[in-house]
mmCIF file of C-alpha atoms and ligand atoms in Angstrom:
data_model
loop_
_atom_site.group_PDB
_atom_site.id
_atom_site.type_symbol
_atom_site.label_atom_id
_atom_site.label_comp_id
_atom_site.label_asym_id
_atom_site.label_seq_id
_atom_site.Cartn_x
_atom_site.Cartn_y
_atom_site.Cartn_z
ATOM 1 C CA UNK K 22 4.140 -113.504 -32.428
ATOM 2 C CA UNK K 23 1.756 -111.396 -30.384
ATOM 3 C CA UNK K 24 -1.416 -110.425 -32.224
ATOM 4 C CA UNK K 25 -1.974 -106.751 -33.119
ATOM 5 C CA UNK K 26 -4.968 -105.403 -31.210
ATOM 6 C CA UNK K 27 -7.472 -103.474 -33.337
ATOM 7 C CA UNK K 28 -10.330 -101.629 -31.625
ATOM 8 C CA UNK K 29 -13.330 -101.153 -33.929
ATOM 9 C CA UNK K 30 -15.616 -98.489 -32.508
ATOM 10 C CA UNK K 31 -19.140 -98.978 -33.857
ATOM 11 C CA UNK K 32 -18.073 -102.533 -34.751
ATOM 12 C CA UNK K 33 -21.654 -103.828 -34.693
ATOM 13 C CA UNK K 34 -22.996 -100.921 -36.788
ATOM 14 C CA UNK K 35 -23.408 -101.001 -40.559
ATOM 15 C CA UNK K 36 -19.946 -99.805 -41.626
ATOM 16 C CA UNK K 37 -18.124 -101.204 -38.582
ATOM 17 C CA UNK K 38 -19.530 -104.702 -39.018
ATOM 18 C CA UNK K 39 -18.362 -104.786 -42.644
ATOM 19 C CA UNK K 40 -14.892 -103.721 -41.509
ATOM 20 C CA UNK K 41 -14.956 -106.557 -38.964
ATOM 21 C CA UNK K 42 -15.999 -109.006 -41.706
ATOM 22 C CA UNK K 43 -13.156 -107.821 -43.936
ATOM 23 C CA UNK K 44 -10.470 -108.031 -41.228
ATOM 24 C CA UNK K 45 -11.590 -111.065 -39.245
ATOM 25 C CA UNK K 46 -9.801 -113.587 -41.485
ATOM 26 C CA UNK K 47 -6.418 -112.109 -40.575
ATOM 27 C CA UNK K 48 -4.879 -114.442 -37.992
ATOM 28 C CA UNK K 49 -2.377 -111.803 -36.835
ATOM 29 C CA UNK K 50 -5.135 -109.523 -35.565
ATOM 30 C CA UNK K 51 -7.135 -109.513 -32.357
ATOM 31 C CA UNK K 52 -10.291 -107.531 -33.126
ATOM 32 C CA UNK K 53 -12.124 -105.788 -30.293
ATOM 33 C CA UNK K 54 -15.707 -104.772 -31.053
ATOM 34 C CA UNK K 55 -16.776 -101.622 -29.219
ATOM 35 C CA UNK K 56 -19.914 -99.540 -28.835
ATOM 36 C CA UNK K 57 -22.217 -98.349 -26.085
ATOM 37 C CA UNK K 58 -24.297 -101.541 -26.067
ATOM 38 C CA UNK K 59 -22.529 -104.365 -24.218
ATOM 39 C CA UNK K 60 -24.843 -107.110 -25.449
ATOM 40 C CA UNK K 61 -24.584 -106.168 -29.124
ATOM 41 C CA UNK K 62 -20.789 -105.862 -28.824
ATOM 42 C CA UNK K 63 -20.541 -109.288 -27.169
ATOM 43 C CA UNK K 64 -22.841 -110.957 -29.712
ATOM 44 C CA UNK K 65 -20.863 -109.602 -32.666
ATOM 45 C CA UNK K 66 -17.577 -110.497 -30.981
ATOM 46 C CA UNK K 67 -18.772 -114.072 -30.519
ATOM 47 C CA UNK K 68 -19.806 -114.306 -34.168
ATOM 48 C CA UNK K 69 -16.348 -113.254 -35.391
ATOM 49 C CA UNK K 70 -14.176 -114.839 -32.725
ATOM 50 C CA UNK K 71 -13.258 -111.375 -31.490
ATOM 51 C CA UNK K 72 -13.404 -109.718 -28.082
ATOM 52 C CA UNK K 73 -15.543 -106.796 -27.022
ATOM 53 C CA UNK K 74 -15.723 -103.766 -24.785
ATOM 54 C CA UNK K 75 -18.160 -100.965 -24.070
ATOM 55 C CA UNK K 76 -17.162 -97.467 -24.952
ATOM 56 C CA UNK K 77 -18.793 -94.088 -25.462
ATOM 57 C CA UNK K 78 -16.796 -92.138 -28.031
ATOM 58 C CA UNK K 79 -18.054 -88.886 -26.526
ATOM 59 C CA UNK K 80 -16.845 -89.675 -22.990
ATOM 60 C CA UNK K 81 -13.130 -89.158 -22.409
ATOM 61 C CA UNK K 82 -12.752 -91.492 -19.345
ATOM 62 C CA UNK K 83 -14.498 -94.300 -21.215
ATOM 63 C CA UNK K 84 -12.245 -93.752 -24.248
ATOM 64 C CA UNK K 85 -9.103 -93.641 -22.105
ATOM 65 C CA UNK K 86 -9.956 -96.966 -20.506
ATOM 66 C CA UNK K 87 -10.765 -98.663 -23.808
ATOM 67 C CA UNK K 88 -7.535 -97.531 -25.465
ATOM 68 C CA UNK K 89 -5.239 -99.437 -23.108
ATOM 69 C CA UNK K 90 -3.026 -101.912 -24.972
ATOM 70 C CA UNK K 91 -4.413 -101.114 -28.454
ATOM 71 C CA UNK K 92 -2.362 -100.927 -31.664
ATOM 72 C CA UNK K 93 -4.946 -99.441 -34.021
ATOM 73 C CA UNK K 94 -8.279 -97.668 -33.523
ATOM 74 C CA UNK K 95 -10.856 -97.779 -36.316
ATOM 75 C CA UNK K 96 -13.585 -95.273 -35.580
ATOM 76 C CA UNK K 97 -16.882 -96.103 -37.347
ATOM 77 C CA UNK K 98 -19.096 -94.647 -34.647
ATOM 78 C CA UNK K 99 -22.562 -93.506 -35.648
ATOM 79 C CA UNK K 100 -21.722 -89.830 -36.128
ATOM 80 C CA UNK K 101 -22.318 -87.283 -37.248
ATOM 81 C CA UNK K 102 -18.666 -86.452 -36.760
ATOM 82 C CA UNK K 103 -19.500 -82.751 -37.151
ATOM 83 C CA UNK K 104 -19.238 -81.231 -33.661
ATOM 84 C CA UNK K 105 -18.304 -84.617 -32.153
ATOM 85 C CA UNK K 106 -15.596 -84.490 -29.479
ATOM 86 C CA UNK K 107 -12.119 -85.547 -30.623
ATOM 87 C CA UNK K 108 -11.699 -87.883 -27.624
ATOM 88 C CA UNK K 109 -10.783 -91.016 -29.598
ATOM 89 C CA UNK K 110 -8.378 -89.364 -32.018
ATOM 90 C CA UNK K 111 -6.794 -87.176 -29.313
ATOM 91 C CA UNK K 112 -6.227 -90.122 -26.967
ATOM 92 C CA UNK K 113 -4.748 -92.157 -29.835
ATOM 93 C CA UNK K 114 -2.405 -89.238 -30.650
ATOM 94 C CA UNK K 115 -1.270 -88.951 -27.017
ATOM 95 C CA UNK K 116 -0.672 -92.669 -26.634
ATOM 96 C CA UNK K 117 1.058 -93.253 -29.977
ATOM 97 C CA UNK K 118 -1.759 -95.428 -31.346
ATOM 98 C CA UNK K 119 -2.572 -95.408 -35.066
ATOM 99 C CA UNK K 120 -6.110 -94.284 -35.904
ATOM 100 C CA UNK K 121 -8.530 -94.238 -38.865
ATOM 101 C CA UNK K 122 -12.038 -92.789 -39.063
ATOM 102 C CA UNK K 123 -14.808 -92.535 -41.648
ATOM 103 C CA UNK K 124 -15.793 -88.924 -41.108
ATOM 104 C CA UNK K 125 -16.974 -86.976 -44.128
ATOM 105 C CA UNK K 126 -17.149 -83.708 -42.219
ATOM 106 C CA UNK K 127 -15.068 -80.665 -43.097
ATOM 107 C CA UNK K 128 -15.647 -79.125 -39.674
ATOM 108 C CA UNK K 129 -14.325 -82.255 -37.956
ATOM 109 C CA UNK K 130 -11.321 -82.543 -40.328
ATOM 110 C CA UNK K 131 -10.168 -79.040 -39.470
ATOM 111 C CA UNK K 132 -10.207 -79.794 -35.725
ATOM 112 C CA UNK K 133 -8.682 -83.224 -36.319
ATOM 113 C CA UNK K 134 -5.651 -81.804 -38.167
ATOM 114 C CA UNK K 135 -4.739 -79.811 -35.039
ATOM 115 C CA UNK K 136 -3.662 -83.149 -33.502
ATOM 116 C CA UNK K 137 -0.773 -83.431 -35.988
ATOM 117 C CA UNK K 138 2.083 -82.364 -33.720
ATOM 118 C CA UNK K 139 0.951 -84.504 -30.758
ATOM 119 C CA UNK K 140 0.588 -87.506 -33.063
ATOM 120 C CA UNK K 141 4.011 -86.889 -34.587
ATOM 121 C CA UNK K 142 5.711 -86.514 -31.194
ATOM 122 C CA UNK K 143 4.240 -89.842 -30.119
ATOM 123 C CA UNK K 144 4.833 -91.648 -33.443
ATOM 124 C CA UNK K 145 1.169 -92.197 -34.293
ATOM 125 C CA UNK K 146 -0.432 -91.996 -37.737
ATOM 126 C CA UNK K 147 -3.960 -90.578 -37.613
ATOM 127 C CA UNK K 148 -6.134 -90.551 -40.736
ATOM 128 C CA UNK K 149 -9.574 -89.012 -41.078
ATOM 129 C CA UNK K 150 -12.068 -89.042 -43.961
ATOM 130 C CA UNK K 151 -11.338 -92.579 -45.087
ATOM 131 C CA UNK K 152 -14.408 -93.819 -46.907
ATOM 132 C CA UNK K 153 -16.414 -93.508 -50.083
ATOM 133 C CA UNK K 154 -16.244 -89.774 -49.471
ATOM 134 C CA UNK K 155 -13.802 -88.041 -49.343
ATOM 135 C CA UNK K 156 -11.169 -90.832 -49.069
ATOM 136 C CA UNK K 157 -11.581 -92.804 -52.296
ATOM 137 C CA UNK K 158 -12.211 -89.886 -54.700
ATOM 138 C CA UNK K 159 -9.434 -87.715 -53.285
ATOM 139 C CA UNK K 160 -6.981 -90.626 -53.474
ATOM 140 C CA UNK K 161 -8.125 -91.334 -57.033
ATOM 141 C CA UNK K 162 -7.421 -87.707 -58.010
ATOM 142 C CA UNK K 163 -3.902 -87.994 -56.592
ATOM 143 C CA UNK K 164 -3.312 -91.358 -58.198
ATOM 144 C CA UNK K 165 -4.277 -90.133 -61.657
ATOM 145 C CA UNK K 166 -2.441 -86.828 -61.238
ATOM 146 C CA UNK K 167 0.733 -88.686 -60.259
ATOM 147 C CA UNK K 168 0.644 -90.434 -63.657
ATOM 148 C CA UNK K 169 0.298 -87.206 -65.653
ATOM 149 C CA UNK K 170 2.475 -84.195 -66.281
ATOM 150 C CA UNK K 171 1.147 -80.839 -65.089
ATOM 151 C CA UNK K 172 -0.917 -78.839 -65.696
ATOM 152 C CA UNK K 173 -3.517 -81.376 -64.597
ATOM 153 C CA UNK K 174 -7.267 -80.801 -64.413
ATOM 154 C CA UNK K 175 -9.438 -83.267 -62.500
ATOM 155 C CA UNK K 176 -13.119 -83.900 -61.953
ATOM 156 C CA UNK K 177 -14.891 -86.017 -59.355
ATOM 157 C CA UNK K 178 -18.379 -87.420 -59.972
ATOM 158 C CA UNK K 179 -20.137 -89.037 -57.050
ATOM 159 C CA UNK K 180 -23.402 -90.781 -57.802
ATOM 160 C CA UNK K 181 -25.408 -91.923 -54.826
ATOM 161 C CA UNK K 182 -26.708 -95.416 -55.269
ATOM 162 C CA UNK K 183 -29.803 -96.772 -53.732
ATOM 163 C CA UNK K 184 -28.706 -99.681 -51.608
ATOM 164 C CA UNK K 185 -30.833 -97.908 -49.086
ATOM 165 C CA UNK K 186 -31.058 -100.943 -46.786
ATOM 166 C CA UNK K 187 -27.623 -100.051 -45.478
ATOM 167 C CA UNK K 188 -28.272 -96.327 -45.095
ATOM 168 C CA UNK K 189 -28.409 -95.148 -41.476
ATOM 169 C CA UNK K 190 -29.861 -91.951 -39.962
ATOM 170 C CA UNK K 191 -26.250 -90.987 -39.093
ATOM 171 C CA UNK K 192 -25.237 -91.163 -42.753
ATOM 172 C CA UNK K 193 -28.230 -89.034 -43.761
ATOM 173 C CA UNK K 194 -27.344 -86.473 -41.111
ATOM 174 C CA UNK K 195 -23.775 -86.213 -42.411
ATOM 175 C CA UNK K 196 -25.028 -85.956 -45.996
ATOM 176 C CA UNK K 197 -27.312 -83.118 -44.970
ATOM 177 C CA UNK K 198 -24.264 -81.274 -43.674
ATOM 178 C CA UNK K 199 -22.387 -81.830 -46.944
ATOM 179 C CA UNK K 200 -25.359 -80.729 -49.050
ATOM 180 C CA UNK K 201 -25.502 -77.510 -47.039
ATOM 181 C CA UNK K 202 -21.921 -76.501 -47.892
ATOM 182 C CA UNK K 203 -21.534 -74.190 -50.870
ATOM 183 C CA UNK K 204 -20.125 -75.997 -53.902
ATOM 184 C CA UNK K 205 -16.518 -74.965 -54.455
ATOM 185 C CA UNK K 206 -14.023 -75.559 -57.170
ATOM 186 C CA UNK K 207 -10.247 -75.222 -57.120
ATOM 187 C CA UNK K 208 -9.044 -72.918 -59.891
ATOM 188 C CA UNK K 209 -6.186 -70.432 -60.317
ATOM 189 C CA UNK K 210 -4.665 -71.713 -57.059
ATOM 190 C CA UNK K 211 -7.692 -70.721 -55.018
ATOM 191 C CA UNK K 212 -11.125 -71.974 -53.956
ATOM 192 C CA UNK K 213 -14.000 -70.372 -55.835
ATOM 193 C CA UNK K 214 -17.727 -70.703 -55.668
ATOM 194 C CA UNK K 215 -18.891 -73.057 -58.403
ATOM 195 C CA UNK K 216 -21.724 -71.084 -59.949
ATOM 196 C CA UNK K 217 -22.718 -73.644 -62.594
ATOM 197 C CA UNK K 218 -26.172 -75.008 -61.808
ATOM 198 C CA UNK K 219 -25.782 -78.619 -62.904
ATOM 199 C CA UNK K 220 -25.465 -81.049 -65.745
ATOM 200 C CA UNK K 221 -27.138 -84.120 -67.129
ATOM 201 C CA UNK K 222 -24.781 -86.993 -67.843
ATOM 202 C CA UNK K 223 -25.048 -90.590 -68.998
ATOM 203 C CA UNK K 224 -22.574 -93.116 -67.674
ATOM 204 C CA UNK K 225 -21.835 -96.676 -68.663
ATOM 205 C CA UNK K 226 -23.887 -99.508 -67.125
ATOM 206 C CA UNK K 227 -25.046 -99.961 -64.420
ATOM 207 C CA UNK K 228 -25.742 -96.253 -64.738
ATOM 208 C CA UNK K 229 -27.296 -96.379 -68.177
ATOM 209 C CA UNK K 230 -30.069 -94.137 -66.931
ATOM 210 C CA UNK K 231 -29.119 -90.504 -67.125
ATOM 211 C CA UNK K 232 -27.887 -88.838 -63.972
ATOM 212 C CA UNK K 233 -28.449 -85.259 -62.903
ATOM 213 C CA UNK K 234 -25.304 -83.922 -61.269
ATOM 214 C CA UNK K 235 -25.081 -80.727 -59.306
ATOM 215 C CA UNK K 236 -21.805 -79.019 -58.385
ATOM 216 C CA UNK K 237 -20.583 -80.163 -55.014
ATOM 217 C CA UNK K 238 -17.415 -79.873 -53.064
ATOM 218 C CA UNK K 239 -15.853 -80.201 -49.712
ATOM 219 C CA UNK K 240 -12.590 -78.697 -48.500
ATOM 220 C CA UNK K 241 -11.701 -82.189 -47.387
ATOM 221 C CA UNK K 242 -10.163 -82.718 -50.794
ATOM 222 C CA UNK K 243 -7.806 -79.788 -50.317
ATOM 223 C CA UNK K 244 -4.708 -81.850 -49.703
ATOM 224 C CA UNK K 245 -5.084 -83.285 -53.223
ATOM 225 C CA UNK K 246 -4.385 -79.846 -54.629
ATOM 226 C CA UNK K 247 -1.471 -79.280 -52.286
ATOM 227 C CA UNK K 248 0.229 -82.480 -53.283
ATOM 228 C CA UNK K 249 -0.133 -82.389 -57.000
ATOM 229 C CA UNK K 250 -0.467 -78.736 -57.790
ATOM 230 C CA UNK K 251 -3.674 -79.266 -59.725
ATOM 231 C CA UNK K 252 -4.715 -76.576 -62.115
ATOM 232 C CA UNK K 253 -8.403 -77.226 -61.685
ATOM 233 C CA UNK K 254 -10.497 -79.558 -59.558
ATOM 234 C CA UNK K 255 -14.275 -79.705 -59.620
ATOM 235 C CA UNK K 256 -16.691 -82.132 -58.002
ATOM 236 C CA UNK K 257 -20.205 -83.173 -58.906
ATOM 237 C CA UNK K 258 -22.698 -85.278 -57.057
ATOM 238 C CA UNK K 259 -26.173 -86.465 -57.760
ATOM 239 C CA UNK K 260 -28.632 -89.267 -57.788
ATOM 240 C CA UNK K 261 -29.744 -91.611 -60.490
ATOM 241 C CA UNK K 262 -32.924 -90.621 -62.249
ATOM 242 C CA UNK K 263 -34.865 -93.417 -60.614
ATOM 243 C CA UNK K 264 -37.864 -92.754 -58.430
ATOM 244 C CA UNK K 265 -35.721 -93.321 -55.377
ATOM 245 C CA UNK K 266 -32.788 -91.246 -56.631
ATOM 246 C CA UNK K 267 -35.146 -88.345 -57.239
ATOM 247 C CA UNK K 268 -36.657 -88.781 -53.773
ATOM 248 C CA UNK K 269 -33.213 -88.688 -52.226
ATOM 249 C CA UNK K 270 -32.288 -85.516 -54.085
ATOM 250 C CA UNK K 271 -35.543 -83.727 -53.298
ATOM 251 C CA UNK K 272 -35.515 -84.824 -49.651
ATOM 252 C CA UNK K 273 -31.986 -83.488 -49.210
ATOM 253 C CA UNK K 274 -32.864 -80.207 -50.913
ATOM 254 C CA UNK K 275 -35.930 -79.837 -48.673
ATOM 255 C CA UNK K 276 -33.799 -80.422 -45.572
ATOM 256 C CA UNK K 277 -35.610 -83.610 -44.518
ATOM 257 C CA UNK K 278 -32.367 -85.005 -43.089
ATOM 258 C CA UNK K 279 -31.886 -82.031 -40.781
ATOM 259 C CA UNK K 280 -34.069 -82.973 -37.800
ATOM 260 C CA UNK K 281 -34.261 -86.341 -36.096
ATOM 261 C CA UNK K 282 -38.009 -86.812 -36.646
ATOM 262 C CA UNK K 283 -38.054 -85.916 -40.352
ATOM 263 C CA UNK K 284 -34.794 -87.850 -40.857
ATOM 264 C CA UNK K 285 -36.423 -91.086 -39.698
ATOM 265 C CA UNK K 286 -39.485 -90.466 -41.886
ATOM 266 C CA UNK K 287 -37.231 -89.662 -44.841
ATOM 267 C CA UNK K 288 -35.276 -92.888 -44.321
ATOM 268 C CA UNK K 289 -38.528 -94.902 -44.167
ATOM 269 C CA UNK K 290 -39.709 -93.298 -47.384
ATOM 270 C CA UNK K 291 -36.418 -94.030 -49.135
ATOM 271 C CA UNK K 292 -36.442 -97.614 -47.897
ATOM 272 C CA UNK K 293 -39.949 -98.218 -49.185
ATOM 273 C CA UNK K 294 -38.898 -96.873 -52.593
ATOM 274 C CA UNK K 295 -35.835 -99.150 -52.407
ATOM 275 C CA UNK K 296 -38.027 -102.212 -52.721
ATOM 276 C CA UNK K 297 -39.267 -101.154 -56.120
ATOM 277 C CA UNK K 298 -38.030 -103.025 -59.175
ATOM 278 C CA UNK K 299 -36.568 -99.864 -60.683
ATOM 279 C CA UNK K 300 -34.180 -99.183 -57.827
ATOM 280 C CA UNK K 301 -30.548 -99.547 -58.827
ATOM 281 C CA UNK K 302 -28.397 -100.827 -56.049
ATOM 282 C CA UNK K 303 -24.996 -99.298 -56.485
ATOM 283 C CA UNK K 304 -23.250 -96.006 -56.202
ATOM 284 C CA UNK K 305 -20.412 -94.868 -58.375
ATOM 285 C CA UNK K 306 -17.327 -92.760 -57.924
ATOM 286 C CA UNK K 307 -15.992 -91.663 -61.299
ATOM 287 C CA UNK K 308 -12.839 -89.579 -61.343
ATOM 288 C CA UNK K 309 -11.140 -88.214 -64.452
ATOM 289 C CA UNK K 310 -7.912 -86.288 -64.851
ATOM 290 C CA UNK K 311 -6.393 -84.759 -67.956
ATOM 291 C CA UNK K 312 -2.814 -83.733 -68.595
ATOM 292 C CA UNK K 313 0.194 -84.770 -70.656
ATOM 293 C CA UNK K 314 1.133 -88.444 -70.810
ATOM 294 C CA UNK K 315 4.303 -89.405 -72.712
ATOM 295 C CA UNK K 316 4.200 -86.035 -74.434
ATOM 296 C CA UNK K 317 0.594 -86.297 -75.620
ATOM 297 C CA UNK K 318 -2.584 -84.862 -74.107
ATOM 298 C CA UNK K 319 -4.394 -87.706 -72.282
ATOM 299 C CA UNK K 320 -7.410 -88.344 -70.061
ATOM 300 C CA UNK K 321 -7.234 -91.014 -67.374
ATOM 301 C CA UNK K 322 -10.057 -92.210 -65.179
ATOM 302 C CA UNK K 323 -10.923 -94.403 -62.203
ATOM 303 C CA UNK K 324 -14.400 -95.825 -61.765
ATOM 304 C CA UNK K 325 -15.471 -97.515 -58.525
ATOM 305 C CA UNK K 326 -18.879 -99.144 -58.474
ATOM 306 C CA UNK K 327 -20.409 -100.724 -55.409
ATOM 307 C CA UNK K 328 -22.514 -100.215 -52.347
ATOM 308 C CA UNK K 329 -21.335 -96.975 -50.746
ATOM 309 C CA UNK K 330 -21.134 -98.478 -47.278
ATOM 310 C CA UNK K 331 -19.207 -101.469 -48.563
ATOM 311 C CA UNK K 332 -16.793 -99.161 -50.413
ATOM 312 C CA UNK K 333 -16.259 -97.229 -47.190
ATOM 313 C CA UNK K 334 -15.492 -100.399 -45.254
ATOM 314 C CA UNK K 335 -13.162 -101.613 -48.023
ATOM 315 C CA UNK K 336 -11.256 -98.306 -47.987
ATOM 316 C CA UNK K 337 -10.925 -98.581 -44.204
ATOM 317 C CA UNK K 338 -9.765 -102.200 -44.097
ATOM 318 C CA UNK K 339 -7.291 -101.563 -46.945
ATOM 319 C CA UNK K 340 -5.873 -98.596 -45.012
ATOM 320 C CA UNK K 341 -5.811 -100.587 -41.774
ATOM 321 C CA UNK K 342 -3.641 -103.233 -43.444
ATOM 322 C CA UNK K 343 -1.290 -100.564 -44.830
ATOM 323 C CA UNK K 344 -0.864 -99.163 -41.315
ATOM 324 C CA UNK K 345 -0.466 -102.579 -39.691
ATOM 325 C CA UNK K 346 2.136 -103.629 -42.317
ATOM 326 C CA UNK K 347 4.071 -100.449 -41.495
ATOM 327 C CA UNK K 348 3.756 -99.465 -45.171
ATOM 328 C CA UNK K 349 2.724 -95.990 -44.043
ATOM 329 C CA UNK K 350 5.745 -94.542 -42.320
ATOM 330 C CA UNK K 351 4.781 -90.876 -41.809
ATOM 331 C CA UNK K 352 3.436 -89.865 -38.432
ATOM 332 C CA UNK K 353 1.009 -87.041 -37.681
ATOM 333 C CA UNK K 354 -2.674 -86.336 -38.423
ATOM 334 C CA UNK K 355 -3.708 -86.457 -42.067
ATOM 335 C CA UNK K 356 -6.371 -86.460 -44.727
ATOM 336 C CA UNK K 357 -5.894 -89.562 -46.886
ATOM 337 C CA UNK K 358 -4.030 -88.077 -49.905
ATOM 338 C CA UNK K 359 -1.276 -86.664 -47.686
ATOM 339 C CA UNK K 360 -0.205 -90.024 -46.342
ATOM 340 C CA UNK K 361 -1.570 -93.053 -48.210
ATOM 341 C CA UNK K 362 0.620 -94.629 -50.915
ATOM 342 C CA UNK K 363 -1.901 -94.383 -53.755
ATOM 343 C CA UNK K 364 -0.514 -97.120 -56.044
ATOM 344 C CA UNK K 365 -0.639 -99.690 -53.279
ATOM 345 C CA UNK K 366 -4.022 -98.486 -52.066
ATOM 346 C CA UNK K 367 -5.709 -98.955 -55.454
ATOM 347 C CA UNK K 368 -3.863 -102.236 -56.109
ATOM 348 C CA UNK K 369 -5.338 -103.612 -52.928
ATOM 349 C CA UNK K 370 -8.767 -101.993 -53.329
ATOM 350 C CA UNK K 371 -9.111 -103.632 -56.734
ATOM 351 C CA UNK K 372 -8.636 -107.011 -55.075
ATOM 352 C CA UNK K 373 -11.636 -106.521 -52.737
ATOM 353 C CA UNK K 374 -14.682 -108.569 -53.751
ATOM 354 C CA UNK K 375 -17.981 -106.748 -54.436
ATOM 355 C CA UNK K 376 -16.389 -103.474 -55.440
ATOM 356 C CA UNK K 377 -15.502 -102.984 -59.065
ATOM 357 C CA UNK K 378 -12.600 -100.656 -59.715
ATOM 358 C CA UNK K 379 -11.734 -100.025 -63.328
ATOM 359 C CA UNK K 380 -8.940 -97.829 -64.565
ATOM 360 C CA UNK K 381 -8.422 -96.357 -68.031
HETATM 361 N N1 NAP J 21 -17.000 -91.404 -45.252
HETATM 362 C C1 NAP J 21 -17.954 -92.088 -45.877
HETATM 363 O O1 NAP J 21 -17.961 -92.203 -47.093
HETATM 364 C C2 NAP J 21 -19.054 -92.737 -45.070
HETATM 365 C C3 NAP J 21 -19.929 -93.633 -45.686
HETATM 366 C C4 NAP J 21 -20.912 -94.238 -44.889
HETATM 367 C C5 NAP J 21 -21.003 -93.905 -43.543
HETATM 368 N N2 NAP J 21 -20.155 -93.007 -42.997
HETATM 369 C C6 NAP J 21 -20.232 -92.625 -41.580
HETATM 370 O O2 NAP J 21 -20.013 -93.804 -40.808
HETATM 371 C C7 NAP J 21 -20.614 -93.638 -39.546
HETATM 372 C C8 NAP J 21 -21.343 -94.928 -39.176
HETATM 373 O O3 NAP J 21 -22.405 -95.139 -40.072
HETATM 374 P P1 NAP J 21 -23.263 -96.466 -39.958
HETATM 375 O O4 NAP J 21 -24.152 -96.467 -41.131
HETATM 376 O O5 NAP J 21 -22.351 -97.641 -39.730
HETATM 377 O O6 NAP J 21 -24.076 -96.159 -38.612
HETATM 378 P P2 NAP J 21 -24.822 -97.212 -37.686
HETATM 379 O O7 NAP J 21 -25.258 -98.403 -38.456
HETATM 380 O O8 NAP J 21 -25.822 -96.433 -36.930
HETATM 381 O O9 NAP J 21 -23.690 -97.716 -36.677
HETATM 382 C C9 NAP J 21 -23.115 -96.847 -35.772
HETATM 383 C C10 NAP J 21 -22.324 -97.626 -34.719
HETATM 384 O O10 NAP J 21 -21.695 -96.684 -33.863
HETATM 385 C C11 NAP J 21 -22.029 -96.963 -32.501
HETATM 386 N N3 NAP J 21 -22.092 -95.715 -31.761
HETATM 387 C C12 NAP J 21 -22.989 -94.709 -31.905
HETATM 388 N N4 NAP J 21 -22.710 -93.715 -31.041
HETATM 389 C C13 NAP J 21 -21.618 -94.112 -30.337
HETATM 390 C C14 NAP J 21 -20.850 -93.530 -29.301
HETATM 391 N N5 NAP J 21 -21.153 -92.330 -28.789
HETATM 392 N N6 NAP J 21 -19.794 -94.217 -28.833
HETATM 393 C C15 NAP J 21 -19.465 -95.432 -29.315
HETATM 394 N N7 NAP J 21 -20.151 -96.037 -30.293
HETATM 395 C C16 NAP J 21 -21.209 -95.386 -30.794
HETATM 396 C C17 NAP J 21 -23.391 -97.652 -32.601
HETATM 397 O O11 NAP J 21 -23.648 -98.438 -31.462
HETATM 398 P P3 NAP J 21 -24.405 -97.827 -30.166
HETATM 399 O O12 NAP J 21 -25.397 -96.812 -30.657
HETATM 400 O O13 NAP J 21 -25.023 -99.034 -29.543
HETATM 401 O O14 NAP J 21 -23.332 -97.229 -29.330
HETATM 402 C C18 NAP J 21 -23.184 -98.514 -33.831
HETATM 403 O O15 NAP J 21 -22.455 -99.667 -33.513
HETATM 404 C C19 NAP J 21 -21.546 -92.423 -39.663
HETATM 405 O O16 NAP J 21 -20.977 -91.349 -38.971
HETATM 406 C C20 NAP J 21 -21.603 -92.139 -41.146
HETATM 407 O O17 NAP J 21 -21.769 -90.778 -41.403
HETATM 408 C C21 NAP J 21 -19.172 -92.428 -43.735
#
């Protein structure tokens, strides 16, 4: 049988390389490592018995050439996705090629969803936002809500870990964008400004230190409300009360991730704090939902603990396999909750090493 050809854009970057590691054992796949640097792409391809090509995600002719004879595009390019051209996703939609990316940007998602009809006409499934944020938490909300009777209220808690070694300037830039958005909550069938200032919370180990959580939200979760008719959905994010967690929070608040020069300094500072003995290495996504279960009021939760970048790669490779197995049959352009079969997704995510998913 002919191998399925999977193009991994940014395949020698932090997230992309992890995706390559997670997919390279699959004998049915031919992985193609892509990026702007030919030598790095070739070296990584050699390491994983893959092939390589050069590609600039912002240049349409380069994208059009690279997408010849490809079955699936995985876009892990070093964003930020905000304001990035849609060349990869648009070309995939036109050519009927399935596509996944790791954007966490609301601005990008809105433009991306305009590709829906082209993708549908050409039988392609395009998915954006697949990663630690917003993919995993929004899927977790849907998964829990599907097990409860309405009215359902859900809450997302996202705690940034400090495995800072894997944090890139691109990730910081995207986080800056998310921090800038006003925190919203879904209530009474509409989005409202979340005016609560924050809360202190203690989670189970490894987060036995208390965590300060501020309200946070991105419209990227909106399809969760559409699908399950949630009564209320709020989101909280924050950092652990370690030296490094506090630095991260303050740096973001002060806008240190906004400009290239301060972003690099900020990253250096965070990395130096990451070597301290008090740094805790993992992030956590903790999602709860309450509603009726077998006639009684119940609360269900999903907790994912791991390195944020690893979680992102695991979400992407799990989704890639669902697309390649033809488990996802809908075509069009989607945010994850609108198209991913949640039971299967979490079944498979729980099987990934180095990411702990527990469900109550
Ligand atoms: N959704 C989530 O939860 C989540 C979590 C973590 C990260 N992310 C996102 O994932 C993306 C990658 O992060 P990372 O930490 O892996 O970054 P990274 O380590 O800097 O890697 C980025 C990769 O993209 C390539 N690249 C950059 N610009 C490109 C272009 N114009 N065309 C083609 N390739 C290009 C880079 O190679 P060259 O520069 O040599 O081309 C490199 O291989 C970022 O946008 C980040 O925001 C999302």
